[in-house]
Short mmCIF file of C-alpha atoms and ligand atoms in Angstrom, two decimals:
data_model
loop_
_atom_site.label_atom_id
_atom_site.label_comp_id
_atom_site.label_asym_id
_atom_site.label_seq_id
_atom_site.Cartn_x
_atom_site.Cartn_y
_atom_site.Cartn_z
CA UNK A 1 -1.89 -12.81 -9.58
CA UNK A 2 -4.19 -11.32 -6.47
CA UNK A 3 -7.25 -11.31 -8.13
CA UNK A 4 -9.76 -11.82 -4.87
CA UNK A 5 -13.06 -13.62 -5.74
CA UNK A 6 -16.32 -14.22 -3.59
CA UNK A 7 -18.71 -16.97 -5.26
CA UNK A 8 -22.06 -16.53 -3.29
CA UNK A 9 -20.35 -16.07 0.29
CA UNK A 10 -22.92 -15.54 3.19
CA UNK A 11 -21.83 -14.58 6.75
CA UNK A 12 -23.99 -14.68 9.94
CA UNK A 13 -23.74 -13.56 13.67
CA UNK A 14 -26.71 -14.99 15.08
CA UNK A 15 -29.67 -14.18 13.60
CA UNK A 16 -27.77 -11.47 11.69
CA UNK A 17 -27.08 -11.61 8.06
CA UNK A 18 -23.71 -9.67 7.83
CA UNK A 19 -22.81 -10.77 4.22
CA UNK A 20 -25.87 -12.26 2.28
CA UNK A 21 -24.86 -14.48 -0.78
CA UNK A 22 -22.05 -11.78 -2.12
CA UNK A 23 -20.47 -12.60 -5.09
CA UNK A 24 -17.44 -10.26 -6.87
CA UNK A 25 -14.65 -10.24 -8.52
CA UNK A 26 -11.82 -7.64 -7.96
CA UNK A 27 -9.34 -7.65 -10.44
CA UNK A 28 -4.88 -8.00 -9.91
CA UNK A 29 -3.87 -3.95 -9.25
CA UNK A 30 -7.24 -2.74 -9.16
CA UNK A 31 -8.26 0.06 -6.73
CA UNK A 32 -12.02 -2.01 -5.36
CA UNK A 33 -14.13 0.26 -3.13
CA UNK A 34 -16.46 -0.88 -0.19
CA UNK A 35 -19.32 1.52 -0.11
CA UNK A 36 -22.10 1.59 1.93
CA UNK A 37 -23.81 2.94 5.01
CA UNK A 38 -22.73 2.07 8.32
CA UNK A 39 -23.42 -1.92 9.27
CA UNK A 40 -24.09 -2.77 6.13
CA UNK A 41 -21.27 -5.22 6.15
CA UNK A 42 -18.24 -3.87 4.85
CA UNK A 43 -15.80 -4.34 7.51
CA UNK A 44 -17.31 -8.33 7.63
CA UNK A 45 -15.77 -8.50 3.57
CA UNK A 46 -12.62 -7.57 4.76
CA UNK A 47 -12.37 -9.67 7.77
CA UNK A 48 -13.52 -12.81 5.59
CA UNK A 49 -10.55 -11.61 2.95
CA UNK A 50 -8.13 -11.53 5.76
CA UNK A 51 -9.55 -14.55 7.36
CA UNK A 52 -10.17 -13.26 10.29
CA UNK A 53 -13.67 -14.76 9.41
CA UNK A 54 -14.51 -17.87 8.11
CA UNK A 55 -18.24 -18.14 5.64
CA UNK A 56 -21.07 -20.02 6.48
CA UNK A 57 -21.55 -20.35 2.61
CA UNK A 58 -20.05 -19.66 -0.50
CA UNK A 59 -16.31 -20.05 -1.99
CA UNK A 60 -13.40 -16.95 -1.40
CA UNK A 61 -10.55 -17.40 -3.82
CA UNK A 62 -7.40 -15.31 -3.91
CA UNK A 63 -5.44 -16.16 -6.97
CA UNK A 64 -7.04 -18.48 -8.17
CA UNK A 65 -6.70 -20.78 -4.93
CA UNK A 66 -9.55 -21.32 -2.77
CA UNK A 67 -8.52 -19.73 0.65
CA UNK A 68 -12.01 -21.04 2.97
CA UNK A 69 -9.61 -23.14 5.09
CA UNK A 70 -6.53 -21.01 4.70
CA UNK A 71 -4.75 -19.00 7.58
CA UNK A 72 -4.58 -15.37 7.61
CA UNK A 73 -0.81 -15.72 7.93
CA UNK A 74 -0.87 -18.28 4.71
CA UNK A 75 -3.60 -15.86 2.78
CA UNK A 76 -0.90 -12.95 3.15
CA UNK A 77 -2.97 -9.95 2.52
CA UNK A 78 -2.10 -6.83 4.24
CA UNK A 79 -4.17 -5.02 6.61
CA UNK A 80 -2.96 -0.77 6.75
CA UNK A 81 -4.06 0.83 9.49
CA UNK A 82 -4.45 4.54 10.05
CA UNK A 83 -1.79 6.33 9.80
CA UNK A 84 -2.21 7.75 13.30
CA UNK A 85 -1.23 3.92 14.24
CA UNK A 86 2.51 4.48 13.44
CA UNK A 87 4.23 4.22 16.38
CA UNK A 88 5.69 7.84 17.43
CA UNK A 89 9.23 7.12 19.65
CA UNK A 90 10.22 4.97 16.63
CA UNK A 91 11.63 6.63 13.43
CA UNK A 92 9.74 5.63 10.09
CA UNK A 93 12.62 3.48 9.11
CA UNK A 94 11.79 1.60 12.45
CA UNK A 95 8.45 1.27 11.73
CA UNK A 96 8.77 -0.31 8.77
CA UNK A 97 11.32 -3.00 9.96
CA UNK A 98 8.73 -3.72 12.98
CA UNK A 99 6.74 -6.49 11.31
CA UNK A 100 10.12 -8.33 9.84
CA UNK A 101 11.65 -8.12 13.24
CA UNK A 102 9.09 -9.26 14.85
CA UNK A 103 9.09 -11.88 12.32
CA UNK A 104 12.75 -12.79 12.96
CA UNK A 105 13.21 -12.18 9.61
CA UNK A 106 17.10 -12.31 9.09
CA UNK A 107 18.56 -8.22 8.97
CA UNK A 108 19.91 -8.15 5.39
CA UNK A 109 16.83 -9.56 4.31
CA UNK A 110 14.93 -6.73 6.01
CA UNK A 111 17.55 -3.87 4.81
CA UNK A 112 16.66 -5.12 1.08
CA UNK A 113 13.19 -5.30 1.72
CA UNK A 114 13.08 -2.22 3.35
CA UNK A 115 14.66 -0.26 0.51
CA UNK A 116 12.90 -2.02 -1.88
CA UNK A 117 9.30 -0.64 -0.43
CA UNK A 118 10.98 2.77 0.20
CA UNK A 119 11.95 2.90 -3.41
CA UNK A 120 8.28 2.39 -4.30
CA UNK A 121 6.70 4.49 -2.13
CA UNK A 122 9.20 7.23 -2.87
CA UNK A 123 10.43 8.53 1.09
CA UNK A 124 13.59 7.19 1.15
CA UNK A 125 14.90 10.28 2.02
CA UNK A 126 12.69 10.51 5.19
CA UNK A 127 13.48 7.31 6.68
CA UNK A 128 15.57 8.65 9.70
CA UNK A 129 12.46 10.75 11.09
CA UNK A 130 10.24 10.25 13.37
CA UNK A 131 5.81 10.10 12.59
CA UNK A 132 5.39 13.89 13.96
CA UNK A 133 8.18 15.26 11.52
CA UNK A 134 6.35 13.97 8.29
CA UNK A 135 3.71 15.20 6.67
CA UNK A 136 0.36 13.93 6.12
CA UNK A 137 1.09 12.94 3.02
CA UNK A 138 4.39 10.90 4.61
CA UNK A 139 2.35 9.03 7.41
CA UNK A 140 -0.14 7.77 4.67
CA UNK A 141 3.10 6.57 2.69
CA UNK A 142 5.27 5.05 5.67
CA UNK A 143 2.06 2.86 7.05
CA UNK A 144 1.31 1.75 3.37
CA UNK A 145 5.40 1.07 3.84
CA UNK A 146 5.10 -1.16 6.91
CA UNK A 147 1.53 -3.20 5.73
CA UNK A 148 3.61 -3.67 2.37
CA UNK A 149 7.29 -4.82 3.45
CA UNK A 150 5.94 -8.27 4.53
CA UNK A 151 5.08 -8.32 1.10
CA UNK A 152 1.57 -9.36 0.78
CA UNK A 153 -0.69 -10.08 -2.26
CA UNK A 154 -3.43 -7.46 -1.76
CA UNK A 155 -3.44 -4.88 0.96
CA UNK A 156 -7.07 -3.68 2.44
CA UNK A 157 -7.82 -0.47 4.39
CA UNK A 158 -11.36 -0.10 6.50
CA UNK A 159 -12.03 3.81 6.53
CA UNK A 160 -8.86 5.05 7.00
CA UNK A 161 -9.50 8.60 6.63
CA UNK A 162 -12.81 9.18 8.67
CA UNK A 163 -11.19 10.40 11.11
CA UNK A 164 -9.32 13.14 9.50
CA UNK A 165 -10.62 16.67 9.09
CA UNK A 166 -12.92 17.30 5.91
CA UNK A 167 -9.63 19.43 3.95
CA UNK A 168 -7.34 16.79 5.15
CA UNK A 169 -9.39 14.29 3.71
CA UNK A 170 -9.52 15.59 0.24
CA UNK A 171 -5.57 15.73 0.24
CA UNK A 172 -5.37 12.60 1.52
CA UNK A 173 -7.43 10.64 -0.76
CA UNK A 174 -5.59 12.09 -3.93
CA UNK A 175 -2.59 10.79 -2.16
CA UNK A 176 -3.87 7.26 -2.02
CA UNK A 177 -5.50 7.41 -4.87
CA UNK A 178 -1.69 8.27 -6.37
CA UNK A 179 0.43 5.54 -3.84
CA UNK A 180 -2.11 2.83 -5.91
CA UNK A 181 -1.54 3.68 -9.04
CA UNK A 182 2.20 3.73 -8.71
CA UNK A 183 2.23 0.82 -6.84
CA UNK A 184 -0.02 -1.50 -8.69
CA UNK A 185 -1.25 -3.65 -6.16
CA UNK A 186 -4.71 -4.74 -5.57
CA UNK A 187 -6.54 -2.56 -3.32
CA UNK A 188 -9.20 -3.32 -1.09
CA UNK A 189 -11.00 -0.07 0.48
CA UNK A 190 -13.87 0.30 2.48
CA UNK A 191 -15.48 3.78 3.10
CA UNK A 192 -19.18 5.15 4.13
CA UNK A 193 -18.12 8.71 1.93
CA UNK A 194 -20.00 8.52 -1.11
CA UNK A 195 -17.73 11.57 -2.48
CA UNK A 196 -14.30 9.48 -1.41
CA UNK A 197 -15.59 6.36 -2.81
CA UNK A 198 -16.46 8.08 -5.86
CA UNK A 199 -13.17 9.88 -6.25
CA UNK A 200 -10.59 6.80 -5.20
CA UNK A 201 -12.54 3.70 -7.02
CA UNK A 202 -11.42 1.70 -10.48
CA UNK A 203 -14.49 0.16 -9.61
CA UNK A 204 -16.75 0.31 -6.46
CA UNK A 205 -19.22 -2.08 -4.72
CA UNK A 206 -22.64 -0.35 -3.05
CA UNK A 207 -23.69 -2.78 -0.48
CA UNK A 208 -27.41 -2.45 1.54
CA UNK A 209 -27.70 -4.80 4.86
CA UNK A 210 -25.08 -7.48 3.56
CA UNK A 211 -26.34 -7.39 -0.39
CA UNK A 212 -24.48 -6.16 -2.83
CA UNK A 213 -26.47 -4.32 -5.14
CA UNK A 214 -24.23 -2.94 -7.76
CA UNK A 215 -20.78 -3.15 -8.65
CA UNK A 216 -19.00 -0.96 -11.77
CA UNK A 217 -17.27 1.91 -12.19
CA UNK A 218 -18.29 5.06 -10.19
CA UNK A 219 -19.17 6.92 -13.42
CA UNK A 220 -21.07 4.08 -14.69
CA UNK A 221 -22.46 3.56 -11.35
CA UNK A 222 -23.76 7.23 -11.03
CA UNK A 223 -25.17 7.57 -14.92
CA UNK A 224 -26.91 3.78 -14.43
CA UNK A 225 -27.64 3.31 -11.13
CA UNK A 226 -29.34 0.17 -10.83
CA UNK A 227 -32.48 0.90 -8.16
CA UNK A 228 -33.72 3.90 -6.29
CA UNK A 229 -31.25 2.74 -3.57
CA UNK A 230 -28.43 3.08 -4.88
CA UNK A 231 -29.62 6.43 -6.97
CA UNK A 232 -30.02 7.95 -3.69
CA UNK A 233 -26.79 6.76 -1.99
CA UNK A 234 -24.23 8.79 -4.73
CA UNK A 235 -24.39 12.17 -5.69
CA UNK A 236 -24.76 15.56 -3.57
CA UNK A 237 -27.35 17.33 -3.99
CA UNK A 238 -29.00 13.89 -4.47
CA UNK A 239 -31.01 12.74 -7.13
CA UNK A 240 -34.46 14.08 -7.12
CA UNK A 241 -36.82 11.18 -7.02
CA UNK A 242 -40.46 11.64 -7.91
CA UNK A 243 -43.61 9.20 -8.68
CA UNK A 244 -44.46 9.76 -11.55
CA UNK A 245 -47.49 9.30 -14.18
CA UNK A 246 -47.90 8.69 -18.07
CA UNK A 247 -50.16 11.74 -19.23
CA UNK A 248 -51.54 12.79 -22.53
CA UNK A 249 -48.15 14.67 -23.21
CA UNK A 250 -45.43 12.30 -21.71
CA UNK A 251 -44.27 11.74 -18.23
CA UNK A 252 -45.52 13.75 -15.66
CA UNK A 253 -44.21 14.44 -12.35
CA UNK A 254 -44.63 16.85 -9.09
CA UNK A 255 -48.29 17.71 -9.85
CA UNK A 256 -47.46 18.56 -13.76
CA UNK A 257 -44.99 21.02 -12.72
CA UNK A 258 -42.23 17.80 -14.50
CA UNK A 259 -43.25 16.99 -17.58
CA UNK A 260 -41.16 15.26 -20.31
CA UNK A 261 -42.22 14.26 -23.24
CA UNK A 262 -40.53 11.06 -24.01
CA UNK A 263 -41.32 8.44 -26.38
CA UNK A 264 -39.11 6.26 -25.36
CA UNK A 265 -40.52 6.50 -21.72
CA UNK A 266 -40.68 2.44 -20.29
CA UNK A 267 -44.23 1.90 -19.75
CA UNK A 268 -44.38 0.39 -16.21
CA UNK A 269 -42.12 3.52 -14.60
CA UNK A 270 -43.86 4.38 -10.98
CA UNK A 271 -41.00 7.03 -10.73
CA UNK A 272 -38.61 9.11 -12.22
CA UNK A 273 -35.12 10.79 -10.97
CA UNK A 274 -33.79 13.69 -11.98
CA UNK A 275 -29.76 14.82 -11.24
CA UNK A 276 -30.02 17.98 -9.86
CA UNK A 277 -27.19 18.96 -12.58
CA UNK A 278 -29.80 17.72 -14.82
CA UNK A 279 -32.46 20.22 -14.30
CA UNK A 280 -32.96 23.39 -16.31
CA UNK A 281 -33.50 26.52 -14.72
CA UNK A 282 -34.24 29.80 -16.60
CA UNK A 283 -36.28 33.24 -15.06
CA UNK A 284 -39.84 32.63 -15.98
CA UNK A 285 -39.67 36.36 -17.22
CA UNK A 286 -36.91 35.12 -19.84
CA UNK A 287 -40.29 33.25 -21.65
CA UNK A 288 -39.29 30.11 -23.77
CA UNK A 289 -39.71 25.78 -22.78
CA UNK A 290 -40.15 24.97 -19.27
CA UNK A 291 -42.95 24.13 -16.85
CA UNK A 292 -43.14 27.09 -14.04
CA UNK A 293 -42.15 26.40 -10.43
CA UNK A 294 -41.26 28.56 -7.53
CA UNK A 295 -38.38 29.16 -5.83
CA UNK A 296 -37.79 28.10 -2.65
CA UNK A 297 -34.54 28.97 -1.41
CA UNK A 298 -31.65 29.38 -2.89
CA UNK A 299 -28.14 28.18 -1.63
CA UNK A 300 -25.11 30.25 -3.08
CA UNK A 301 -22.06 28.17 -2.93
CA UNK A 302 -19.47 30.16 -4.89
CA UNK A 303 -18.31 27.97 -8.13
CA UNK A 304 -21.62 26.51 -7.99
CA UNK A 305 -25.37 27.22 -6.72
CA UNK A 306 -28.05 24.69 -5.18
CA UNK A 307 -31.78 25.92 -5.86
CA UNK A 308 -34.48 24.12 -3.89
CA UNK A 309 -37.83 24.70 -6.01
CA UNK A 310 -41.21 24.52 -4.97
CA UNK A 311 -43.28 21.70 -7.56
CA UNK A 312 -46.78 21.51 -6.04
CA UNK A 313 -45.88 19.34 -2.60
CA UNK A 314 -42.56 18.35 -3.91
CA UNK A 315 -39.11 20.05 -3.09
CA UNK A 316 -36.14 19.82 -6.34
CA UNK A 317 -32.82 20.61 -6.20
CA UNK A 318 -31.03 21.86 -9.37
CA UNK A 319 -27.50 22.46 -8.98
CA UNK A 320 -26.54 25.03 -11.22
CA UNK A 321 -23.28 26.79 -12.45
CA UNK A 322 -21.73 29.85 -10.86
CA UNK A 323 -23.85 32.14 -9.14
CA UNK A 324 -27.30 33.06 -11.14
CA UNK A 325 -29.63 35.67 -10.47
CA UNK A 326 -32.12 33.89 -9.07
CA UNK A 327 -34.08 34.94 -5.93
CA UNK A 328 -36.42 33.22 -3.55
CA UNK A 329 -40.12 33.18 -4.30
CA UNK A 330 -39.08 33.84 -8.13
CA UNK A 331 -41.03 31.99 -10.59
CA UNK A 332 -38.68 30.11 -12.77
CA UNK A 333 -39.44 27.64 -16.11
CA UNK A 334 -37.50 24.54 -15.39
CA UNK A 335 -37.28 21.41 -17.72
CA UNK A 336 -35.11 18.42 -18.32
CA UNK A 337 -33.77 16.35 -21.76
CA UNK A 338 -35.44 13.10 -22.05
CA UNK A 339 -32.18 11.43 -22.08
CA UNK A 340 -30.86 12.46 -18.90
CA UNK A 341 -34.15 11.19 -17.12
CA UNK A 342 -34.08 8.12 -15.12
CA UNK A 343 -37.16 5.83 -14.51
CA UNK A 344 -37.63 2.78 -11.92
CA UNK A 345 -40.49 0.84 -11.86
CA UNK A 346 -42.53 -0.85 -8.80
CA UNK A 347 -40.01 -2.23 -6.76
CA UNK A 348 -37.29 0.73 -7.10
CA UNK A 349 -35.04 -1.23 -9.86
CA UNK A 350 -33.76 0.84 -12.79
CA UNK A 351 -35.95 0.18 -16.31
CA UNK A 352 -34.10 0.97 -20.11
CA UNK A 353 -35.29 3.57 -21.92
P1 ADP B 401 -19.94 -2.01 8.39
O1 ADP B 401 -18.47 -2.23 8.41
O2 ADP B 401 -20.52 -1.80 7.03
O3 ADP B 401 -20.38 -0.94 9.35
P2 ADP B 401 -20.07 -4.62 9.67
O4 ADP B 401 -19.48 -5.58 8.72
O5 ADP B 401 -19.23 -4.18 10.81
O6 ADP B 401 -20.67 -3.35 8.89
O7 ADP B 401 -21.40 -5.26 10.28
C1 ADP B 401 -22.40 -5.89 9.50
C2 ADP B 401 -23.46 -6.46 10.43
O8 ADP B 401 -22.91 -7.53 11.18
C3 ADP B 401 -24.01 -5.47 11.44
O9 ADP B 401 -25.38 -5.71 11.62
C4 ADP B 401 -23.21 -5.77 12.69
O10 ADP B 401 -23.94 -5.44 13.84
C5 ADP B 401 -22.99 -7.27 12.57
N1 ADP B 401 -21.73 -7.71 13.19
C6 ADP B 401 -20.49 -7.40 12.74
N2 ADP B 401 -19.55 -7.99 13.52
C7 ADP B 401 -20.21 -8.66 14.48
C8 ADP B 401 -19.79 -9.51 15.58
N3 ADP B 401 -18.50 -9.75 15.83
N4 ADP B 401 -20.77 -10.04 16.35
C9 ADP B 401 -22.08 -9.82 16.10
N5 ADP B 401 -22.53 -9.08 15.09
C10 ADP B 401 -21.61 -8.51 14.26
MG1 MG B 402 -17.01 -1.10 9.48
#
């Protein structure tokens, strides 16, 4: 088992707080996601996983065992760095022996073991060639190959992809995303891309300045986020967030031009957010529900369209399906289910309908 547990672990440099009291639990085979934005400790998790790092607080347990006083070489979890790290004069076959032989490890042992991880990973038929010869796809798999052929309980990757162009990306996280699932081995990822973290995730972690603030599923995550925070941080357009007021006739928002009549409405909500997916845009000309607004520009992006409107001093964005006829300055009736509406209270945390 490589289930990796953090019971209230705290790491400083200084007077910074990298990791502040972080407790989590990431389960044996599951794909765990870092997110956050930059410095907000992510790359300090995986250091204290690998060992590299030692906490001033707080208990890290990797199967079970508690690992505070454990070397990295003892812990045996995997780092896998870019793929651009392979090295090129060797063939991928080499580079997949390079951590046994530099481990001394005896060579039938490291023939078995590395046809054992080619198996998995599916390129033993590229073994012979060399890092420029593969494909994208290959690189990924061959430096997954040599992090895995020393056998390790977990493997962890910090942004892998970053650097890789935005189309490259996309194929490349499907691939991981694919490599995991076949592999079954616990997965520790870190990334700042809300979209990647989103797409790759069993279940994902959305740290701010060394606090964890949620952990779940992405899709949970995204229909329950738990603060203002971490509404903001997923999601593109993002959500609209407005303050908001109880009037006569429910919840009203954006001078009036939001209103939502909602019994269920929590009592103490300062604010409201609205997915841009969520909000209802019709031609004011078409009559029928909806509270007028104007048009402030419209974004055409082929399967899809983003419509900034104009609500008294606030800007929306609805994202909206195909490509409407909708034009700027238009007047438009725009309006929103009661049940798709989100409302946080003083201090930005989420309140239950
Ligand atoms: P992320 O990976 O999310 O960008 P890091 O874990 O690298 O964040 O950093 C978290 C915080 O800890 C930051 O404020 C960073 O400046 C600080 N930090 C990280 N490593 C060191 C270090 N070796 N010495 C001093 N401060 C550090
Ligand atoms: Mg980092």
């Amino acid at each position: 088992m490589a289930d990796i547990v953090f019971r209230n672990v705290t790491k400083r440099y200084g007077g910074t707080l990298a990791v502040d009291d972080a407790s989590f639990a990431v389960n044996d085979n599951e794909f765990f996601c870092f997110f956050g934005p930059p410095l907000s400790g992510k790359s300090t998790i995986l250091r204290l996983v690998l060992g590299l790092e030692t906490p001033d607080m707080g208990e890290i347990l990797i199967g079970g065992k508690p690992v505070n006083t454990v070397s990295p070489a003892e812990r045996n979890v995997a780092m896998v760095f870019q793929n651009l790290a392979l090295f090129p004069h060797m063939s991928a076959r080499d580079n997949i022996r390079f951590p046994l032989v530099e481990r001394r490890v005896a060579e039938a042992e490291i023939e078995k073991r590395v046809a054992d991880v080619a198996a998995k990973l599916h390129i033993g038929h590229i073994l012979h060639k060399p890092p420029a010869q593969l494909s994208g796809g290959e690189r990924q798999r061959v430096a997954i190959a040599r992090a895995l052929v020393r056998d390790p309980v977990a493997y962890l990757m910090d942004d892998p992809i970053s650097a890789l162009d935005a189309r490259l990306r996309e194929e490349t996280r499907v691939e991981l995303k694919r490599i995991q699932r076949e592999l079954g081995k616990t997965l520790i990822y870190v990334t700042h891309d809300q979209e990647e973290a989103m797409s790759v995730a069993d279940r994902m972690a959305i740290l701010e300045s060394g606090k964890i603030r949620q952990i779940g599923a992405p899709a949970e995550i995204y229909d329950r986020p738990a603060s203002t925070y971490v509404a903001r941080l997923l999601g593109s357009p993002m959500m609209n967030i407005l303050k908001s007021v109880h009037g006569a006739e429910g919840v009203e928002a954006a001078e009036g031009t939001i209103r939502i009549a909602d019994t269920g409405a929590p009592a103490d909500a300062v604010e409201i957010g609205l997915r841009p997916e969520d909000l209802k845009v019709r031609a004011w000309s078409e009559g029928g529900a909806g509270r007028p607004a104007r048009v402030f520009e419209v974004e055409p992006l082929g399967g899809y369209t983003v419509v900034t409107l104009a609500a008294g001093q606030a800007r929306l964005r609805a994202l909206l399906r195909g490509q409407p006829d909708i034009r700027p300055d238009a007047m438009v009736a725009i309006s929103c289910e009661p049940g798709r509406v989100h409302y946080f209270g003083q201090s930005g945390g989420a309140l239950e309908r």
